[in-house]
Amino acid sequence: MNDTPGWASPGSAPSDGQDTTVPRPAGPADDTDSAPKWSPDQPPAGQWSPPSAPGTGPAPQQPAPGWNGPAYGGGPGYGGGPGPGYGWGPPPAAKPGVIPLRPLGVGEILDGAVSTLRAHWRTVLGVTLAVAVVSQIAEILVQRFLLPEPVAIDPDASPSETLSQAADSVQRSLVSLVPSLALTVIGTLFTTSILTVVISRSVLGRPVTLSEAWREARPRLPQLLGLTVLLLLMSSAIMTISVLPGLLLGSAAGAALALLGGFAGLAVVIWLMVRFNLASPALMLERRGVMPSLRRSAKLVAGAWWRTFGILLLTLLLTFLVTLVIAVPFGILAAAVDGGGLEGLLSGTGTDLGWPFLIITGIGTVVATTITYPISAGVTVLLYVDQRIRREALDLELARAAGVPGYGSQQPGHGPSRG
């Protein structure tokens, strides 16, 4: 029999060791008479109820901490619904900021990134818009004055001449990508550092200004630059080693070998980039060096590579669609305003890019980058937070740092910026 007050059934004897102060049904008034003294007027069956007057019955049992009682957002009944008892489900997770402090689903990670953009739109859009404008102006100038003319492919050339022309075209294309890649790296460096700080504050529900975020992120810029350059050099070295044997062979078989090697190298690069995807938030928020951040990312992603890859791929697809929706109208408008016109763009004859075309398409790129880059950065940081919640119970530290009741006061060294 359950000894808990309020659960003993009427007429049952107390178990061994039960407190004698616990109310229980009284015995017969006359012990000499074994016949029951029931009243002839009995209420209808099924109408019994526990005493409700103060002091006439056992006190109701209070729910233990952690159950779905009123103090945790629940209510009477199972799952917080109406009813005579308390629910058995776990309490809802604390949510001081843009995400609940528990393991996150894919939708919650994406929603957290968008919620950060909405909650801190002045800071987020301020940094991304400034970086996008400066980067795009520099890229337009590079495209207009520094990039070499594309190699014309002669349709009547021999196979060996065609292969040589194709190699020259690839070489010039790679050279033309260097300035754009350098500008992208610099812009990514600044936006990643600042947005990581902003998103870490938004998880705790704390406001942050652009000056505060920059002041906190600035000391980590050299290490972040080293990490970015190291990952780029690693990817370039892998791709070069993959295609080099086929290029040295210099024949149709060599071209096929270079193609196969390129696919194999790309697969290795993708595997490494997903494995090291959480290195930048680890470097920024845990104050780690370059190599420790790479090892930290590999440890967090271990066992969750496919999940991480799927979330990053979904984010890439969504940002690509948003960019496409924004860039296509600007591209059509640029072709219509420029000398070649829309007909020249569709026919492929308008190859001379004038200033109107570059400016209008640049504006479209700025708008798309300003919207999509905070989402990409937010997904990366929230993936990092999610993996630490799953592996290290970071949610308890975050709740303590955010001052959530029931988790104690913030301790030194706790919080997302300390790891």
Tab-separated table of C-alpha atoms in Angstrom:
chain	number	residue	atom	x	y	z
A	1	MET	CA	0.000	0.000	0.000
A	2	ASN	CA	1.282	3.465	-0.819
A	3	ASP	CA	2.301	5.292	2.347
A	4	THR	CA	2.247	8.731	0.798
A	5	PRO	CA	-0.318	10.983	2.526
A	6	GLY	CA	-3.325	11.547	0.359
A	7	TRP	CA	-2.999	8.257	-1.548
A	8	ALA	CA	-4.112	5.725	1.151
A	9	SER	CA	-7.507	4.225	0.388
A	10	PRO	CA	-10.306	4.574	2.964
A	11	GLY	CA	-10.296	1.801	5.563
A	12	SER	CA	-6.750	0.581	4.898
A	13	ALA	CA	-4.370	0.015	7.766
A	14	PRO	CA	-1.145	1.976	7.922
A	15	SER	CA	1.999	0.259	6.765
A	16	ASP	CA	4.825	-0.482	9.132
A	17	GLY	CA	6.577	2.635	10.249
A	18	GLN	CA	3.878	4.983	9.014
A	19	ASP	CA	3.584	8.216	10.945
A	20	THR	CA	0.708	8.017	13.403
A	21	THR	CA	-0.165	11.628	12.669
A	22	VAL	CA	-1.273	10.778	9.140
A	23	PRO	CA	-5.090	10.958	9.059
A	24	ARG	CA	-6.806	7.655	8.490
A	25	PRO	CA	-10.421	6.421	8.804
A	26	ALA	CA	-11.698	6.086	12.359
A	27	GLY	CA	-12.596	2.667	13.715
A	28	PRO	CA	-16.109	1.603	14.809
A	29	ALA	CA	-17.540	3.602	17.701
A	30	ASP	CA	-18.474	0.487	19.689
A	31	ASP	CA	-15.826	-2.229	19.571
A	32	THR	CA	-18.137	-4.712	21.284
A	33	ASP	CA	-20.579	-4.666	18.406
A	34	SER	CA	-19.134	-6.319	15.322
A	35	ALA	CA	-22.028	-5.268	13.102
A	36	PRO	CA	-21.343	-2.250	10.924
A	37	LYS	CA	-23.141	0.978	11.956
A	38	TRP	CA	-23.805	2.329	8.442
A	39	SER	CA	-26.415	5.034	8.014
A	40	PRO	CA	-29.490	4.030	6.007
A	41	ASP	CA	-29.146	7.213	3.919
A	42	GLN	CA	-26.173	6.726	1.634
A	43	PRO	CA	-25.134	8.955	-1.266
A	44	PRO	CA	-25.317	7.551	-4.790
A	45	ALA	CA	-22.494	5.338	-5.909
A	46	GLY	CA	-19.458	7.073	-7.376
A	47	GLN	CA	-20.067	10.368	-5.566
A	48	TRP	CA	-17.318	10.071	-2.939
A	49	SER	CA	-14.772	12.881	-2.792
A	50	PRO	CA	-11.842	13.682	-0.494
A	51	PRO	CA	-12.337	16.189	2.312
A	52	SER	CA	-12.004	19.748	1.146
A	53	ALA	CA	-12.297	21.748	4.332
A	54	PRO	CA	-9.034	22.876	5.915
A	55	GLY	CA	-7.719	20.400	8.453
A	56	THR	CA	-10.264	17.696	7.560
A	57	GLY	CA	-8.008	15.613	5.339
A	58	PRO	CA	-4.453	14.978	4.317
A	59	ALA	CA	-2.614	17.762	2.558
A	60	PRO	CA	-2.169	17.250	-1.207
A	61	GLN	CA	1.285	16.083	-2.221
A	62	GLN	CA	3.410	18.788	-3.799
A	63	PRO	CA	5.078	17.923	-7.100
A	64	ALA	CA	8.781	17.302	-6.924
A	65	PRO	CA	11.044	19.767	-8.739
A	66	GLY	CA	11.416	18.902	-12.373
A	67	TRP	CA	7.855	17.700	-12.942
A	68	ASN	CA	5.275	19.536	-14.923
A	69	GLY	CA	3.720	21.516	-12.108
A	70	PRO	CA	2.511	25.095	-12.060
A	71	ALA	CA	5.963	26.437	-11.203
A	72	TYR	CA	7.336	24.975	-14.452
A	73	GLY	CA	4.728	26.174	-16.846
A	74	GLY	CA	2.412	23.206	-16.411
A	75	GLY	CA	-0.894	22.945	-14.686
A	76	PRO	CA	-3.221	20.453	-13.065
A	77	GLY	CA	-3.652	17.212	-14.878
A	78	TYR	CA	-1.378	15.308	-17.164
A	79	GLY	CA	0.820	17.436	-19.398
A	80	GLY	CA	-0.351	20.650	-17.771
A	81	GLY	CA	-4.021	20.263	-18.767
A	82	PRO	CA	-7.036	20.450	-16.454
A	83	GLY	CA	-7.413	17.569	-14.042
A	84	PRO	CA	-6.995	16.527	-10.429
A	85	GLY	CA	-3.244	15.850	-10.452
A	86	TYR	CA	0.059	17.022	-11.881
A	87	GLY	CA	1.512	15.934	-15.191
A	88	TRP	CA	4.253	13.384	-15.687
A	89	GLY	CA	6.020	15.027	-18.643
A	90	PRO	CA	9.344	16.872	-18.358
A	91	PRO	CA	9.188	20.619	-17.743
A	92	PRO	CA	9.514	22.933	-20.738
A	93	ALA	CA	13.098	24.016	-21.323
A	94	ALA	CA	14.162	27.480	-20.264
A	95	LYS	CA	14.300	29.954	-23.150
A	96	PRO	CA	15.990	33.178	-22.092
A	97	GLY	CA	16.920	34.042	-25.674
A	98	VAL	CA	16.297	32.911	-29.241
A	99	ILE	CA	16.516	29.138	-28.590
A	100	PRO	CA	15.268	26.795	-25.859
A	101	LEU	CA	18.129	25.494	-23.725
A	102	ARG	CA	17.953	21.837	-24.753
A	103	PRO	CA	19.031	19.748	-27.756
A	104	LEU	CA	17.739	21.516	-30.863
A	105	GLY	CA	16.010	20.282	-33.975
A	106	VAL	CA	16.774	21.488	-37.480
A	107	GLY	CA	13.823	23.875	-37.528
A	108	GLU	CA	14.789	25.346	-34.169
A	109	ILE	CA	18.341	26.031	-35.378
A	110	LEU	CA	17.077	27.818	-38.489
A	111	ASP	CA	14.440	29.670	-36.478
A	112	GLY	CA	17.077	30.740	-33.953
A	113	ALA	CA	19.237	32.198	-36.725
A	114	VAL	CA	16.298	34.149	-38.156
A	115	SER	CA	15.176	35.229	-34.675
A	116	THR	CA	18.653	36.619	-34.009
A	117	LEU	CA	18.385	38.662	-37.201
A	118	ARG	CA	15.035	40.044	-36.056
A	119	ALA	CA	16.031	40.677	-32.444
A	120	HIS	CA	19.344	42.405	-33.228
A	121	TRP	CA	18.620	43.708	-36.709
A	122	ARG	CA	20.382	47.038	-36.176
A	123	THR	CA	23.657	45.396	-35.152
A	124	VAL	CA	23.440	42.484	-37.600
A	125	LEU	CA	22.399	44.452	-40.653
A	126	GLY	CA	24.800	47.240	-39.751
A	127	VAL	CA	27.878	45.013	-39.934
A	128	THR	CA	26.741	42.846	-42.867
A	129	LEU	CA	25.592	45.820	-44.948
A	130	ALA	CA	28.819	47.735	-44.355
A	131	VAL	CA	31.017	44.739	-45.176
A	132	ALA	CA	28.915	43.805	-48.227
A	133	VAL	CA	29.044	47.328	-49.659
A	134	VAL	CA	32.808	47.691	-49.225
A	135	SER	CA	33.486	44.193	-50.596
A	136	GLN	CA	31.223	44.675	-53.586
A	137	ILE	CA	32.731	48.035	-54.520
A	138	ALA	CA	36.206	46.520	-54.404
A	139	GLU	CA	35.070	43.523	-56.455
A	140	ILE	CA	33.487	45.732	-59.115
A	141	LEU	CA	36.712	47.674	-59.462
A	142	VAL	CA	38.685	44.441	-59.739
A	143	GLN	CA	36.336	43.042	-62.376
A	144	ARG	CA	36.474	46.235	-64.377
A	145	PHE	CA	40.205	46.973	-64.338
A	146	LEU	CA	42.247	43.952	-63.167
A	147	LEU	CA	40.699	40.762	-64.506
A	148	PRO	CA	42.228	39.360	-67.738
A	149	GLU	CA	40.152	38.930	-70.864
A	150	PRO	CA	38.655	35.430	-71.241
A	151	VAL	CA	40.405	33.055	-73.636
A	152	ALA	CA	38.556	32.569	-76.932
A	153	ILE	CA	38.142	28.890	-77.818
A	154	ASP	CA	38.714	28.191	-81.525
A	155	PRO	CA	36.055	25.690	-82.695
A	156	ASP	CA	38.295	24.587	-85.619
A	157	ALA	CA	41.361	23.827	-83.471
A	158	SER	CA	42.871	20.358	-83.253
A	159	PRO	CA	42.306	18.229	-80.129
A	160	SER	CA	45.712	19.127	-78.705
A	161	GLU	CA	45.149	22.849	-79.367
A	162	THR	CA	41.679	22.644	-77.822
A	163	LEU	CA	43.144	21.023	-74.708
A	164	SER	CA	45.801	23.742	-74.484
A	165	GLN	CA	43.194	26.482	-74.894
A	166	ALA	CA	41.029	24.876	-72.212
A	167	ALA	CA	44.012	24.734	-69.828
A	168	ASP	CA	44.740	28.427	-70.474
A	169	SER	CA	41.098	29.264	-69.851
A	170	VAL	CA	41.082	27.375	-66.537
A	171	GLN	CA	44.321	29.076	-65.502
A	172	ARG	CA	42.962	32.561	-66.220
A	173	SER	CA	39.722	31.721	-64.453
A	174	LEU	CA	41.642	30.651	-61.358
A	175	VAL	CA	43.713	33.828	-61.488
A	176	SER	CA	40.554	35.902	-61.777
A	177	LEU	CA	39.117	34.161	-58.706
A	178	VAL	CA	42.025	35.155	-56.448
A	179	PRO	CA	40.992	38.820	-55.894
A	180	SER	CA	37.359	37.864	-55.397
A	181	LEU	CA	38.355	35.100	-52.990
A	182	ALA	CA	40.597	37.440	-51.010
A	183	LEU	CA	37.797	39.995	-50.698
A	184	THR	CA	35.383	37.273	-49.628
A	185	VAL	CA	37.817	36.044	-46.966
A	186	ILE	CA	38.292	39.528	-45.540
A	187	GLY	CA	34.552	40.225	-45.475
A	188	THR	CA	33.812	36.835	-43.956
A	189	LEU	CA	36.458	37.427	-41.304
A	190	PHE	CA	34.852	40.586	-39.973
A	191	THR	CA	31.255	39.415	-40.199
A	192	THR	CA	31.960	36.007	-38.647
A	193	SER	CA	33.777	37.486	-35.673
A	194	ILE	CA	31.108	40.057	-34.875
A	195	LEU	CA	28.082	37.886	-35.621
A	196	THR	CA	29.438	35.092	-33.422
A	197	VAL	CA	29.451	37.474	-30.467
A	198	VAL	CA	25.970	38.780	-31.320
A	199	ILE	CA	24.485	35.286	-31.607
A	200	SER	CA	26.116	34.124	-28.373
A	201	ARG	CA	24.501	37.071	-26.584
A	202	SER	CA	21.128	36.401	-28.232
A	203	VAL	CA	21.160	32.840	-26.844
A	204	LEU	CA	21.282	34.378	-23.355
A	205	GLY	CA	18.662	36.998	-24.229
A	206	ARG	CA	21.070	39.875	-23.725
A	207	PRO	CA	21.256	42.988	-25.911
A	208	VAL	CA	24.493	43.918	-27.633
A	209	THR	CA	25.550	46.921	-29.662
A	210	LEU	CA	27.865	46.929	-32.643
A	211	SER	CA	30.630	48.649	-30.665
A	212	GLU	CA	30.384	46.092	-27.862
A	213	ALA	CA	30.484	43.186	-30.298
A	214	TRP	CA	33.490	44.655	-32.115
A	215	ARG	CA	35.344	45.303	-28.865
A	216	GLU	CA	34.848	41.681	-27.801
A	217	ALA	CA	35.663	40.181	-31.211
A	218	ARG	CA	38.675	42.307	-32.147
A	219	PRO	CA	41.293	40.441	-30.058
A	220	ARG	CA	40.376	37.174	-31.800
A	221	LEU	CA	40.765	38.445	-35.369
A	222	PRO	CA	44.404	37.313	-35.881
A	223	GLN	CA	43.609	33.756	-34.785
A	224	LEU	CA	40.447	33.727	-36.899
A	225	LEU	CA	42.424	34.935	-39.907
A	226	GLY	CA	44.980	32.168	-39.351
A	227	LEU	CA	42.214	29.572	-39.123
A	228	THR	CA	40.539	30.818	-42.310
A	229	VAL	CA	43.791	30.894	-44.294
A	230	LEU	CA	44.774	27.442	-43.026
A	231	LEU	CA	41.473	25.930	-44.151
A	232	LEU	CA	41.789	27.585	-47.583
A	233	LEU	CA	45.363	26.348	-48.034
A	234	MET	CA	44.328	22.872	-46.930
A	235	SER	CA	41.492	22.761	-49.455
A	236	SER	CA	43.682	24.152	-52.262
A	237	ALA	CA	46.450	21.643	-51.555
A	238	ILE	CA	44.017	18.715	-51.602
A	239	MET	CA	42.443	19.797	-54.898
A	240	THR	CA	45.852	20.431	-56.488
A	241	ILE	CA	47.161	17.017	-55.499
A	242	SER	CA	43.971	15.408	-56.780
A	243	VAL	CA	44.036	16.867	-60.316
A	244	LEU	CA	47.801	17.229	-60.804
A	245	PRO	CA	48.502	13.677	-62.108
A	246	GLY	CA	45.853	14.019	-64.810
A	247	LEU	CA	47.079	17.465	-65.854
A	248	LEU	CA	50.650	16.228	-66.104
A	249	LEU	CA	49.556	13.331	-68.307
A	250	GLY	CA	48.220	15.813	-70.875
A	251	SER	CA	45.941	13.607	-73.001
A	252	ALA	CA	42.319	12.541	-73.151
A	253	ALA	CA	43.038	9.877	-70.550
A	254	GLY	CA	44.785	12.519	-68.471
A	255	ALA	CA	41.722	14.780	-68.672
A	256	ALA	CA	39.517	11.916	-67.492
A	257	LEU	CA	41.966	11.157	-64.678
A	258	ALA	CA	42.000	14.826	-63.652
A	259	LEU	CA	38.197	14.840	-63.604
A	260	LEU	CA	38.023	11.752	-61.403
A	261	GLY	CA	40.740	13.115	-59.165
A	262	GLY	CA	38.855	16.399	-58.888
A	263	PHE	CA	35.702	14.607	-57.701
A	264	ALA	CA	37.705	12.579	-55.167
A	265	GLY	CA	39.481	15.684	-53.903
A	266	LEU	CA	36.175	17.539	-53.636
A	267	ALA	CA	34.736	14.727	-51.510
A	268	VAL	CA	37.735	14.915	-49.162
A	269	VAL	CA	37.451	18.709	-48.940
A	270	ILE	CA	33.733	18.504	-48.105
A	271	TRP	CA	34.433	15.913	-45.401
A	272	LEU	CA	37.120	18.092	-43.835
A	273	MET	CA	35.111	21.313	-44.053
A	274	VAL	CA	32.159	19.722	-42.258
A	275	ARG	CA	34.500	18.195	-39.684
A	276	PHE	CA	36.101	21.590	-39.003
A	277	ASN	CA	32.954	23.673	-39.436
A	278	LEU	CA	32.649	24.421	-35.701
A	279	ALA	CA	36.257	25.584	-35.351
A	280	SER	CA	35.478	29.306	-35.740
A	281	PRO	CA	32.839	29.475	-32.961
A	282	ALA	CA	35.120	27.374	-30.744
A	283	LEU	CA	37.958	29.809	-31.417
A	284	MET	CA	35.816	32.874	-30.737
A	285	LEU	CA	33.776	31.684	-27.756
A	286	GLU	CA	36.265	29.429	-25.984
A	287	ARG	CA	39.324	31.629	-26.559
A	288	ARG	CA	41.255	28.767	-28.153
A	289	GLY	CA	44.131	28.801	-30.627
A	290	VAL	CA	43.942	27.671	-34.246
A	291	MET	CA	44.969	24.027	-33.852
A	292	PRO	CA	43.053	23.478	-30.577
A	293	SER	CA	39.956	24.916	-32.282
A	294	LEU	CA	40.314	22.430	-35.156
A	295	ARG	CA	40.632	19.539	-32.698
A	296	ARG	CA	37.682	20.878	-30.717
A	297	SER	CA	35.500	21.011	-33.824
A	298	ALA	CA	36.505	17.487	-34.829
A	299	LYS	CA	35.561	16.252	-31.348
A	300	LEU	CA	32.151	17.954	-31.390
A	301	VAL	CA	31.288	16.753	-34.906
A	302	ALA	CA	32.466	13.175	-34.277
A	303	GLY	CA	29.460	10.860	-34.471
A	304	ALA	CA	27.246	13.619	-35.893
A	305	TRP	CA	28.927	14.245	-39.255
A	306	TRP	CA	25.923	13.357	-41.397
A	307	ARG	CA	23.547	15.424	-39.255
A	308	THR	CA	25.903	18.402	-39.431
A	309	PHE	CA	26.335	17.934	-43.177
A	310	GLY	CA	22.574	17.755	-43.711
A	311	ILE	CA	21.893	20.941	-41.744
A	312	LEU	CA	24.665	22.819	-43.548
A	313	LEU	CA	23.446	21.560	-46.923
A	314	LEU	CA	19.876	22.617	-46.143
A	315	THR	CA	21.106	26.040	-45.055
A	316	LEU	CA	23.155	26.368	-48.232
A	317	LEU	CA	20.126	25.458	-50.339
A	318	LEU	CA	17.891	27.975	-48.562
A	319	THR	CA	20.415	30.801	-48.853
A	320	PHE	CA	20.982	29.932	-52.524
A	321	LEU	CA	17.247	30.150	-53.220
A	322	VAL	CA	16.997	33.489	-51.408
A	323	THR	CA	20.010	34.789	-53.333
A	324	LEU	CA	18.508	33.580	-56.596
A	325	VAL	CA	15.173	35.258	-55.900
A	326	ILE	CA	16.952	38.547	-55.192
A	327	ALA	CA	19.702	38.379	-57.831
A	328	VAL	CA	17.618	37.362	-60.874
A	329	PRO	CA	15.471	40.538	-60.982
A	330	PHE	CA	18.574	42.696	-60.539
A	331	GLY	CA	20.357	40.756	-63.286
A	332	ILE	CA	17.472	41.205	-65.716
A	333	LEU	CA	17.279	44.906	-64.877
A	334	ALA	CA	21.043	45.289	-65.332
A	335	ALA	CA	20.933	43.574	-68.728
A	336	ALA	CA	18.036	45.763	-69.820
A	337	VAL	CA	19.762	48.986	-68.735
A	338	ASP	CA	23.192	48.072	-70.106
A	339	GLY	CA	24.073	48.426	-73.769
A	340	GLY	CA	23.622	44.762	-74.671
A	341	GLY	CA	20.107	44.697	-73.326
A	342	LEU	CA	18.124	41.662	-72.260
A	343	GLU	CA	18.297	40.175	-75.752
A	344	GLY	CA	22.097	40.283	-75.675
A	345	LEU	CA	22.144	38.562	-72.278
A	346	LEU	CA	19.904	35.738	-73.467
A	347	SER	CA	21.784	35.257	-76.734
A	348	GLY	CA	25.212	35.427	-75.114
A	349	THR	CA	26.446	38.251	-77.351
A	350	GLY	CA	26.578	40.900	-74.646
A	351	THR	CA	29.971	39.978	-73.205
A	352	ASP	CA	31.234	43.516	-72.522
A	353	LEU	CA	30.140	44.326	-68.970
A	354	GLY	CA	29.592	48.061	-68.593
A	355	TRP	CA	29.297	50.159	-65.477
A	356	PRO	CA	25.460	50.017	-65.326
A	357	PHE	CA	25.538	46.221	-65.396
A	358	LEU	CA	28.218	45.969	-62.708
A	359	ILE	CA	26.559	48.538	-60.437
A	360	ILE	CA	23.036	47.099	-60.621
A	361	THR	CA	24.168	43.494	-60.145
A	362	GLY	CA	26.419	44.690	-57.324
A	363	ILE	CA	23.410	46.212	-55.555
A	364	GLY	CA	21.580	42.897	-55.877
A	365	THR	CA	24.553	41.054	-54.426
A	366	VAL	CA	24.730	43.466	-51.477
A	367	VAL	CA	21.040	42.956	-50.688
A	368	ALA	CA	21.317	39.170	-50.931
A	369	THR	CA	24.488	39.023	-48.830
A	370	THR	CA	23.046	41.280	-46.148
A	371	ILE	CA	20.093	38.920	-45.698
A	372	THR	CA	21.686	35.497	-46.149
A	373	TYR	CA	25.020	35.801	-44.396
A	374	PRO	CA	23.597	36.333	-40.870
A	375	ILE	CA	21.505	33.189	-41.350
A	376	SER	CA	24.528	31.111	-42.385
A	377	ALA	CA	26.629	32.419	-39.500
A	378	GLY	CA	23.762	31.877	-37.075
A	379	VAL	CA	23.321	28.248	-38.118
A	380	THR	CA	27.039	27.574	-37.569
A	381	VAL	CA	27.084	29.093	-34.081
A	382	LEU	CA	23.826	27.420	-33.050
A	383	LEU	CA	25.124	24.078	-34.326
A	384	TYR	CA	28.101	24.563	-32.035
A	385	VAL	CA	25.810	25.369	-29.090
A	386	ASP	CA	23.587	22.395	-29.902
A	387	GLN	CA	26.493	19.934	-30.009
A	388	ARG	CA	27.821	21.198	-26.680
A	389	ILE	CA	24.354	20.883	-25.146
A	390	ARG	CA	24.110	17.291	-26.377
A	391	ARG	CA	27.612	16.282	-25.267
A	392	GLU	CA	28.485	18.541	-22.334
A	393	ALA	CA	25.163	19.759	-20.840
A	394	LEU	CA	25.985	23.315	-21.822
A	395	ASP	CA	22.312	24.192	-21.324
A	396	LEU	CA	22.859	24.187	-17.546
A	397	GLU	CA	25.763	26.611	-17.853
A	398	LEU	CA	23.822	28.844	-20.238
A	399	ALA	CA	20.779	28.884	-17.944
A	400	ARG	CA	23.010	29.808	-15.008
A	401	ALA	CA	24.726	32.527	-17.036
A	402	ALA	CA	21.355	33.901	-18.163
A	403	GLY	CA	20.124	34.038	-14.567
A	404	VAL	CA	17.264	31.561	-15.067
A	405	PRO	CA	15.617	30.843	-11.661
A	406	GLY	CA	16.456	27.439	-10.233
A	407	TYR	CA	19.910	27.130	-11.807
A	408	GLY	CA	21.938	29.095	-9.264
A	409	SER	CA	23.937	32.242	-9.837
A	410	GLN	CA	26.444	32.709	-12.599
A	411	GLN	CA	29.829	31.272	-11.709
A	412	PRO	CA	33.160	32.646	-12.858
A	413	GLY	CA	34.243	31.188	-16.140
A	414	HIS	CA	30.746	30.031	-17.089
A	415	GLY	CA	28.813	31.128	-20.105
A	416	PRO	CA	29.151	30.737	-23.847
A	417	SER	CA	32.213	32.950	-24.111
A	418	ARG	CA	34.264	30.732	-21.812
A	419	GLY	CA	33.247	27.234	-22.856
